[in-house]
Coordinates of C-alpha atoms and ligand atoms in Angstrom, one line a residue:
M1 CA 35.0 26.3 2.5
D2 CA 32.9 25.1 5.5
I3 CA 29.3 24.6 4.7
K4 CA 27.2 24.6 8.0
I5 CA 24.8 21.7 8.6
G6 CA 21.9 21.7 10.8
L7 CA 20.7 18.1 12.2
L8 CA 16.9 17.8 13.5
G9 CA 16.9 15.1 15.8
C10 CA 20.0 13.1 17.3
G11 CA 19.1 9.3 18.0
T12 CA 20.0 6.4 16.4
V13 CA 20.2 7.6 12.8
G14 CA 21.4 11.3 13.8
G15 CA 24.2 9.8 15.6
G16 CA 25.5 7.7 12.7
V17 CA 25.4 10.6 10.6
V18 CA 27.1 12.9 13.0
E19 CA 29.9 10.1 13.5
L20 CA 30.2 9.4 9.6
I21 CA 30.2 12.9 8.6
R22 CA 33.3 13.7 11.4
M23 CA 35.0 10.6 9.9
R24 CA 34.8 11.7 6.1
A25 CA 34.6 15.6 6.3
D26 CA 38.1 15.9 4.7
K27 CA 37.2 13.3 2.2
I28 CA 34.2 15.2 1.3
A29 CA 35.7 18.3 1.3
A30 CA 38.3 17.1 -1.3
M31 CA 35.6 15.5 -3.6
T32 CA 33.2 18.4 -3.5
G33 CA 35.2 21.4 -2.6
L34 CA 32.9 22.0 0.3
H35 CA 33.7 20.8 3.9
P36 CA 30.8 19.9 6.0
V37 CA 30.4 21.0 9.5
I38 CA 27.2 20.1 11.9
T39 CA 27.0 23.2 13.9
D40 CA 23.7 23.1 15.3
V41 CA 21.6 19.7 16.8
L42 CA 18.0 19.7 17.6
V43 CA 16.9 17.2 20.5
R44 CA 14.2 16.9 23.0
D45 CA 16.5 16.5 25.7
P46 CA 20.0 17.9 25.7
D47 CA 20.9 16.3 28.7
K48 CA 20.3 12.9 27.8
K49 CA 23.3 10.4 27.4
R50 CA 24.0 10.0 23.4
N51 CA 26.4 7.6 21.3
V52 CA 28.1 10.6 19.9
T53 CA 29.5 13.7 22.0
F54 CA 29.1 17.1 21.5
E55 CA 30.1 20.5 23.0
H56 CA 26.9 21.4 24.8
E57 CA 26.7 24.5 23.0
L58 CA 25.7 22.6 19.7
L59 CA 22.7 21.2 21.3
T60 CA 19.4 23.2 21.0
T61 CA 15.5 22.5 21.8
N62 CA 14.4 25.3 19.5
A63 CA 14.1 24.4 15.9
N64 CA 14.2 28.1 14.9
D65 CA 17.8 28.0 16.1
I66 CA 18.5 25.9 13.0
I67 CA 15.8 26.9 10.4
Q68 CA 16.3 30.5 11.0
N69 CA 19.9 30.6 11.1
D70 CA 21.0 31.9 7.7
E71 CA 24.4 30.4 8.0
I72 CA 23.0 27.0 7.9
K73 CA 22.6 25.9 4.0
V74 CA 21.5 22.0 4.6
V75 CA 19.4 20.4 7.1
I76 CA 19.6 16.9 8.0
E77 CA 16.1 15.4 9.4
T78 CA 16.3 12.4 11.6
I79 CA 13.3 13.1 14.1
G80 CA 10.9 10.7 12.1
G81 CA 7.0 10.8 12.2
I82 CA 5.0 13.3 10.6
E83 CA 4.6 16.3 13.1
P84 CA 7.1 18.3 13.6
A85 CA 9.2 16.9 11.2
K86 CA 6.7 18.1 8.4
T87 CA 6.5 21.6 9.6
M88 CA 10.2 22.0 9.9
I89 CA 11.1 20.2 6.9
L90 CA 8.9 22.8 5.0
A91 CA 10.2 25.8 6.9
A92 CA 13.7 25.0 6.2
L93 CA 13.0 24.8 2.5
R94 CA 11.0 28.1 2.5
A95 CA 14.1 29.4 4.2
G96 CA 16.4 28.5 1.3
K97 CA 18.0 25.3 2.7
H98 CA 18.7 21.7 1.1
V99 CA 17.1 19.1 3.1
I100 CA 18.0 15.7 3.7
T101 CA 15.8 13.1 5.4
A102 CA 15.1 9.2 6.3
N103 CA 11.7 9.9 6.9
K104 CA 9.7 7.2 5.0
D105 CA 6.2 7.9 6.9
L106 CA 6.3 11.5 6.1
I107 CA 7.2 11.0 2.3
A108 CA 5.0 8.1 2.0
L109 CA 2.1 10.3 3.0
H110 CA 3.3 13.9 1.8
G111 CA 6.2 13.4 -0.3
P112 CA 4.6 15.0 -3.6
E113 CA 3.9 18.4 -1.5
I114 CA 7.2 18.5 -0.1
M115 CA 9.1 17.9 -3.2
E116 CA 7.1 20.3 -5.0
V117 CA 8.2 23.1 -2.6
A118 CA 11.7 21.9 -3.1
E119 CA 11.1 22.6 -6.7
Q120 CA 9.9 25.9 -6.5
E121 CA 12.5 26.8 -4.2
K122 CA 15.3 25.3 -6.5
L123 CA 16.7 23.3 -3.7
D124 CA 17.6 19.6 -3.2
F125 CA 15.3 17.2 -1.1
L126 CA 16.9 14.0 -0.8
Y127 CA 15.7 10.9 0.8
E128 CA 17.9 7.7 -0.3
A129 CA 17.7 6.3 3.5
A130 CA 13.8 6.2 3.5
V131 CA 13.9 2.7 1.9
G132 CA 16.5 -0.1 2.4
G133 CA 18.8 1.7 4.8
A134 CA 22.2 1.3 3.3
I135 CA 20.8 -0.3 0.4
P136 CA 21.0 2.3 -2.8
L137 CA 17.3 2.2 -4.0
I138 CA 16.1 5.6 -4.8
R139 CA 19.0 7.0 -6.9
P140 CA 19.3 3.9 -9.1
L141 CA 15.5 3.8 -9.7
K142 CA 15.7 7.6 -10.4
E143 CA 18.9 7.9 -12.1
S144 CA 20.6 4.8 -13.4
L145 CA 17.3 2.9 -14.7
T146 CA 15.4 5.5 -15.9
A147 CA 15.9 4.4 -19.7
N148 CA 13.6 1.3 -18.6
E149 CA 9.9 0.6 -18.4
I150 CA 10.1 -1.2 -14.9
S151 CA 7.5 -3.8 -14.6
D152 CA 8.5 -5.3 -11.4
L153 CA 9.3 -4.5 -8.0
K154 CA 9.5 -7.5 -5.5
G155 CA 11.2 -7.6 -2.4
I156 CA 11.7 -7.7 1.4
I157 CA 11.9 -4.1 2.6
N158 CA 11.1 -4.6 6.4
G159 CA 13.9 -5.8 8.6
T160 CA 11.9 -6.5 11.8
T161 CA 9.6 -8.7 10.1
N162 CA 12.3 -10.4 8.4
Y163 CA 14.0 -10.7 11.7
I164 CA 11.0 -12.4 13.4
L165 CA 10.3 -14.7 10.3
T166 CA 13.8 -15.9 10.1
K167 CA 13.9 -16.8 13.6
M168 CA 10.6 -18.6 13.5
T169 CA 12.1 -20.6 11.0
E170 CA 15.3 -21.2 12.6
S171 CA 13.7 -22.1 16.0
G172 CA 10.2 -23.4 15.1
A173 CA 9.2 -20.9 17.9
N174 CA 5.8 -19.3 17.5
Y175 CA 5.4 -15.7 16.7
E176 CA 4.5 -14.2 20.0
E177 CA 7.7 -15.8 21.7
V178 CA 10.0 -14.4 18.8
L179 CA 8.5 -11.0 19.0
R180 CA 8.9 -10.8 22.7
E181 CA 12.6 -11.7 22.1
A182 CA 12.8 -9.0 18.9
Q183 CA 11.5 -6.6 21.2
E184 CA 14.1 -7.3 24.1
L185 CA 16.8 -7.2 21.5
G186 CA 15.7 -3.6 20.4
Y187 CA 14.7 -4.9 16.6
A188 CA 10.8 -4.6 17.2
E189 CA 9.4 -1.4 19.1
S190 CA 7.4 -2.0 22.2
N191 CA 4.0 -1.0 19.8
P192 CA 5.1 -3.3 16.6
S193 CA 2.2 -2.9 14.7
S194 CA 3.8 -0.8 11.9
D195 CA 6.3 -3.2 11.4
V196 CA 4.4 -6.6 11.9
D197 CA 0.9 -5.3 10.1
G198 CA 2.8 -4.6 7.0
L199 CA 2.4 -0.6 7.2
D200 CA 6.2 0.0 7.3
A201 CA 6.7 -1.8 4.2
A202 CA 3.4 -0.4 2.6
R203 CA 5.0 2.9 2.7
K204 CA 8.3 2.2 1.5
L205 CA 6.6 0.2 -1.4
T206 CA 4.5 3.5 -2.1
I207 CA 7.7 5.3 -2.3
L208 CA 9.4 3.0 -4.5
A209 CA 6.5 2.2 -6.6
S210 CA 5.8 6.2 -7.3
I211 CA 9.6 6.3 -8.7
A212 CA 9.7 3.2 -10.5
F213 CA 6.7 3.6 -12.1
G214 CA 6.5 7.3 -12.6
T215 CA 3.3 7.7 -11.1
K216 CA 1.4 9.0 -8.1
V217 CA 0.7 6.4 -5.8
S218 CA -1.0 6.4 -2.4
L219 CA -0.9 4.2 0.8
D220 CA -4.4 3.5 0.2
D221 CA -3.5 1.7 -3.1
V222 CA -1.4 -0.9 -1.4
K223 CA -3.2 -4.1 -0.3
V224 CA -1.6 -4.8 3.2
D225 CA -1.3 -8.1 5.0
G226 CA 1.1 -8.5 8.2
I227 CA 2.6 -11.5 9.7
R228 CA 0.6 -11.9 12.8
S229 CA -1.3 -14.7 11.4
I230 CA 1.8 -16.8 10.5
T231 CA 2.0 -19.8 13.3
A232 CA 4.9 -22.1 13.8
A233 CA 2.6 -24.5 11.9
D234 CA 2.7 -22.7 8.8
V235 CA 6.4 -22.2 9.0
A236 CA 7.0 -26.1 9.5
Y237 CA 4.6 -26.8 6.3
A238 CA 6.5 -24.2 4.4
H239 CA 9.8 -26.3 5.4
E240 CA 8.3 -29.6 4.3
L241 CA 6.9 -28.1 0.9
G242 CA 10.5 -26.6 0.4
A243 CA 9.6 -23.0 1.1
V244 CA 10.2 -20.2 3.6
I245 CA 7.7 -17.7 4.7
K246 CA 8.8 -14.0 3.8
L247 CA 6.8 -10.7 3.9
L248 CA 7.2 -9.6 0.5
A249 CA 6.3 -6.0 -1.0
V250 CA 5.1 -6.3 -4.8
G251 CA 4.6 -3.7 -7.1
K252 CA 3.5 -4.9 -11.0
D253 CA 2.9 -3.0 -14.1
D254 CA 1.1 -5.4 -16.0
G255 CA 0.8 -2.8 -19.1
H256 CA -2.5 -1.4 -18.1
A257 CA -2.4 -0.7 -14.4
L258 CA -0.2 -1.0 -11.6
Y259 CA -0.9 -3.6 -8.7
L260 CA 0.8 -3.2 -5.1
Q261 CA 0.7 -5.4 -2.5
V262 CA 2.4 -6.5 0.9
R263 CA 1.7 -10.0 1.8
P264 CA 3.4 -12.7 3.6
T265 CA 4.6 -15.5 1.0
M266 CA 5.8 -18.9 0.6
V267 CA 9.1 -18.4 -1.1
P268 CA 10.7 -21.7 -2.7
K269 CA 14.0 -22.3 -1.1
A270 CA 15.6 -21.9 -4.7
H271 CA 14.5 -18.4 -5.0
P272 CA 16.9 -16.1 -4.1
L273 CA 14.7 -14.1 -1.7
A274 CA 14.5 -17.3 0.6
H275 CA 18.3 -16.5 1.4
V276 CA 17.7 -12.9 2.6
N277 CA 17.6 -13.3 6.4
D278 CA 17.5 -11.6 10.0
A279 CA 17.6 -7.8 9.3
F280 CA 18.7 -7.9 5.9
N281 CA 16.5 -6.2 3.1
A282 CA 16.5 -7.0 -0.8
L283 CA 14.6 -5.8 -3.8
F284 CA 14.3 -7.4 -7.2
V285 CA 13.7 -4.9 -10.0
H286 CA 12.9 -6.0 -13.8
G287 CA 13.5 -3.1 -16.3
D288 CA 12.7 -4.1 -20.1
A289 CA 16.1 -3.0 -21.1
A290 CA 17.9 -4.2 -17.8
G291 CA 16.5 -7.2 -17.2
D292 CA 16.5 -8.6 -13.8
L293 CA 18.4 -6.8 -11.0
M294 CA 18.7 -7.6 -7.3
F295 CA 19.7 -5.2 -4.6
F296 CA 20.7 -6.5 -1.0
G297 CA 22.0 -5.2 2.2
R298 CA 21.4 -3.8 5.4
G299 CA 18.0 -2.2 5.7
A300 CA 18.4 -0.1 9.0
G301 CA 20.9 0.8 11.8
S302 CA 22.7 3.8 12.6
L303 CA 26.0 3.5 10.5
P304 CA 24.4 1.8 7.7
T305 CA 21.2 4.4 7.4
A306 CA 23.7 7.1 7.9
S307 CA 25.8 5.7 4.9
A308 CA 22.7 6.9 2.7
M309 CA 22.1 10.0 4.1
V310 CA 25.8 11.1 4.0
G311 CA 25.8 10.1 0.3
D312 CA 22.7 12.5 -0.2
V313 CA 24.8 15.1 1.8
I314 CA 27.8 14.7 -0.6
E315 CA 25.2 14.7 -3.5
T316 CA 23.9 18.1 -2.3
L317 CA 27.1 19.6 -1.9
R318 CA 28.2 18.4 -5.3
N319 CA 24.9 20.2 -6.6
M320 CA 26.0 23.3 -4.6
S321 CA 29.4 23.5 -5.6
M322 CA 28.5 23.5 -9.1
A323 CA 25.2 25.5 -8.7
I324 CA 23.0 23.0 -10.1
P325 CA 19.4 23.3 -8.3
S326 CA 17.0 20.6 -7.5
R327 CA 17.8 18.4 -10.3
F328 CA 14.6 15.9 -10.1
R329 CA 11.3 16.9 -11.7
T330 CA 8.5 15.5 -9.4
G331 CA 5.5 15.3 -11.5
P332 CA 4.1 11.9 -12.4
V333 CA 5.1 10.6 -16.1
T334 CA 2.1 8.1 -16.4
T335 CA -1.5 8.4 -15.3
K336 CA -1.9 4.3 -15.0
A337 CA -4.8 3.4 -12.6
V338 CA -3.2 2.0 -9.4
K339 CA -5.2 -1.2 -8.0
K340 CA -4.5 -3.1 -5.0
G341 CA -3.4 -7.0 -5.0
S342 CA -1.8 -8.8 -8.1
P343 CA -2.7 -9.2 -11.6
E344 CA -1.1 -12.5 -11.6
P345 CA -2.5 -16.0 -10.8
L346 CA -0.7 -17.3 -8.1
R347 CA -0.4 -20.7 -6.2
Y348 CA -1.9 -20.8 -2.6
Y349 CA -1.2 -22.7 0.5
L350 CA -4.4 -23.4 2.4
R351 CA -4.1 -24.9 6.1
M352 CA -7.8 -26.0 7.4
H353 CA -8.9 -27.9 10.4
A354 CA -12.1 -30.0 9.6
K355 CA -14.1 -32.9 11.0
D356 CA -12.6 -36.3 10.5
R357 CA -15.4 -38.2 9.0
P358 CA -16.1 -39.7 5.7
G359 CA -16.9 -37.6 2.8
V360 CA -15.4 -34.3 4.1
F361 CA -12.5 -34.5 1.9
A362 CA -14.5 -35.0 -1.1
H363 CA -16.7 -31.9 -0.2
I364 CA -13.8 -29.9 0.0
A365 CA -12.5 -31.1 -3.4
T366 CA -15.7 -30.3 -5.1
I367 CA -15.5 -26.7 -4.1
F368 CA -12.0 -26.2 -5.5
S369 CA -13.2 -28.1 -8.7
N370 CA -16.4 -25.8 -9.0
A371 CA -13.9 -22.7 -8.5
E372 CA -11.9 -24.4 -11.5
I373 CA -9.0 -24.7 -9.0
S374 CA -6.6 -27.4 -9.6
M375 CA -4.8 -28.8 -6.3
E376 CA -0.9 -29.3 -6.7
T377 CA -0.1 -31.0 -3.1
V378 CA -2.3 -32.4 -0.6
L379 CA -1.1 -33.2 3.0
Q380 CA -3.2 -34.6 5.8
K381 CA -1.6 -35.8 9.3
R382 CA -3.0 -38.1 11.9
A383 CA -6.0 -36.8 13.1
H384 CA -6.4 -35.8 16.9
D385 CA -9.9 -35.5 18.7
N386 CA -11.7 -36.3 15.6
Q387 CA -9.8 -33.0 13.9
A388 CA -8.0 -33.3 10.6
E389 CA -5.6 -30.8 9.7
I390 CA -5.6 -30.6 5.9
V391 CA -2.9 -28.5 3.7
I392 CA -3.5 -28.1 0.3
V393 CA -1.4 -26.2 -2.2
T394 CA -3.1 -25.1 -5.2
H395 CA -1.7 -24.8 -9.2
E396 CA -1.6 -20.9 -10.1
T397 CA -5.1 -19.6 -9.4
P398 CA -6.8 -16.3 -10.1
S399 CA -7.4 -14.5 -6.7
G400 CA -11.1 -14.2 -7.5
S401 CA -11.3 -18.0 -7.8
I402 CA -9.6 -18.5 -4.5
E403 CA -11.9 -15.9 -2.7
S404 CA -14.6 -17.7 -4.0
A405 CA -13.7 -21.1 -2.9
I406 CA -12.8 -19.6 0.7
L407 CA -16.4 -18.3 0.8
Q408 CA -17.8 -21.8 0.2
L409 CA -15.6 -23.5 2.1
N410 CA -16.7 -21.3 5.2
D411 CA -20.2 -22.6 4.5
L412 CA -19.3 -26.3 4.8
N413 CA -20.4 -27.6 8.0
D414 CA -17.7 -29.9 8.4
L415 CA -14.9 -27.5 7.8
L416 CA -14.2 -26.2 11.5
E417 CA -11.4 -23.4 10.4
I418 CA -9.6 -22.1 7.6
K419 CA -6.4 -21.4 9.6
N420 CA -4.3 -19.6 7.0
V421 CA -4.1 -18.9 3.3
I422 CA -0.7 -17.8 2.1
P423 CA 0.3 -17.2 -1.6
M424 CA 3.3 -18.9 -2.8
E425 CA 6.2 -17.5 -5.1
K426 CA 7.1 -19.4 -8.3
G427 CA 10.8 -21.1 -8.0
D428 CA 12.4 -18.0 -9.8
A429 CA 12.2 -14.2 -9.7
Ligands
LIG1 P1 15.2 8.0 17.2 O1 16.6 7.1 17.8 O2 14.1 7.9 18.0 O3 15.9 9.4 17.4 C1 14.9 10.7 17.2 C2 15.7 12.0 17.6 O4 14.7 12.9 17.2 C3 15.9 11.8 19.1 O5 17.4 12.3 19.0 C4 14.8 12.8 19.7 O6 15.5 13.6 20.7 C5 14.6 13.6 18.4 N1 13.3 13.9 18.5 C6 11.9 13.5 18.7 N2 10.9 14.1 18.4 C7 11.6 15.6 18.8 C8 10.9 16.7 18.6 N3 9.6 17.0 18.8 N4 11.7 18.0 18.8 C9 13.0 17.8 18.6 N5 13.9 16.6 18.6 C10 13.0 15.4 18.5 O7 14.9 7.8 15.9 P2 15.8 6.9 14.7 O8 15.6 5.6 14.9 O9 17.2 7.6 14.6 O10 15.0 7.2 13.5 C11 14.8 8.8 12.9 C12 14.5 8.5 11.4 O11 15.2 7.7 10.5 C13 13.0 8.1 11.3 O12 12.2 8.7 10.5 C14 13.2 6.7 10.8 O13 11.8 6.0 10.2 C15 14.3 6.6 9.8 N6 15.2 5.5 9.7 C16 15.4 4.5 10.8 C17 16.3 3.6 10.5 C18 16.8 2.9 12.0 O14 17.6 1.9 11.5 N7 16.7 3.3 13.0 C19 16.5 3.2 9.3 C20 15.9 3.9 8.2 C21 15.2 5.2 8.5 P3 16.1 13.2 22.2 O15 17.2 12.3 21.5 O16 16.4 14.1 22.9 O17 15.0 12.0 22.6
LIG2 N1 11.4 -0.5 11.1 C1 11.9 -0.7 10.0 C2 12.3 -1.8 9.5 C3 13.4 0.3 10.2 O1 12.2 -2.8 10.6 O2 12.9 -2.1 8.4 C4 13.9 0.9 8.9 O3 13.3 1.6 8.0

């Protein structure tokens, strides 16, 4: 039996979905008993050249051609952003259609509201592709690992920043130069803020954390630092210290509260996340029964993202063929406090410019000593123009102590500027 599917948006991801459904329609029919056919496609400009070809009458600029069409049972949303995607998804659910989306921005902000409507209507609302592209993350956290208490999520979940940091590490080039290249190659958008300021990773962390920790998490709960402050000098010092710089998304349940953070981090080269390069993504998960797990793969791109979305289509068709409605309950299972930052002491890298004269280093050491911070490594290169560049790596230090030391360093006359402060991971996961 044919199942009619409506596609909202047909760009990079939507095109991949069309291609993959066409390639696998017979296999899907054999697996589910239902044969998927995309019958209507919403776009802004029907005359635009696309990577997939359609008979012209399939394309529409009117969302109601899909939402109000009773023959369409499944809607796939690949428009992106909040509106009009939110209104269309809610209208599709209220019109009795299952919905599949890759829209992390929408789920991070309005996920619970949409899931509630899907549950009321007894329909599937699936979004595996919203985090990690092709990598199965949502379903393992929702299904395979639910017997666990998850204590840690840690990973690289933004491909654009990982590409930029990888190229900075490989070439020694500065951030602006590599960002320009990434934009020319289509990896970074012309307004790169959502990626480079860490917001895309924070939205994805919000989605993962709410499932893994079984609680309501909002974007405001995440402490977010992006990669704009990372310089070629920091990348070179990281190399000297046996590390690479990565943008990590970190979620931690310490038993009392959840802590969420996106931050550039020096990752020792022995750590598996140090080897996740270019636009690849990876996520560590620690569950009390399962132990450590690592998920790795392509976090974006047309077919990789379509792989996750068509997986959701197949899941929906299976549920339809067995008349299983809306399998997941959406309510939070714990009410733990959610806090920004990290509960654990971390090692910190500090790069500072100071006047090159007697006693300066002693003053810095005194501030560290007063804040009860122990120094692990100290580097100082030959001074230029009476300015010394000093790099200190601390032993594990509570975040309050490092913040207090930074306040005191800023008051020190001979200290010209704190150029960067970057936390460092331990050698293992
Ligand atoms: P895209 O290439 O910009 O495609 C967006 C599509 O939506 C286009 O076909 C566009 O029509 C259509 N559209 C936009 N606004 C519309 C409106 N108001 N009414 C009707 N149609 C509209 O975007 P994408 O990269 O495929 O991303 C789609 C979604 O997947 C986003 O939520 C994104 O976050 C998510 N995602 C993307 C990736 C990736 O690798 N790109 C990975 C994971 C998740 P026209 O073609 O006529 O302009
Ligand atoms: N902008 C996102 C990234 C695309 O760079 O990872 C995939 O969600």
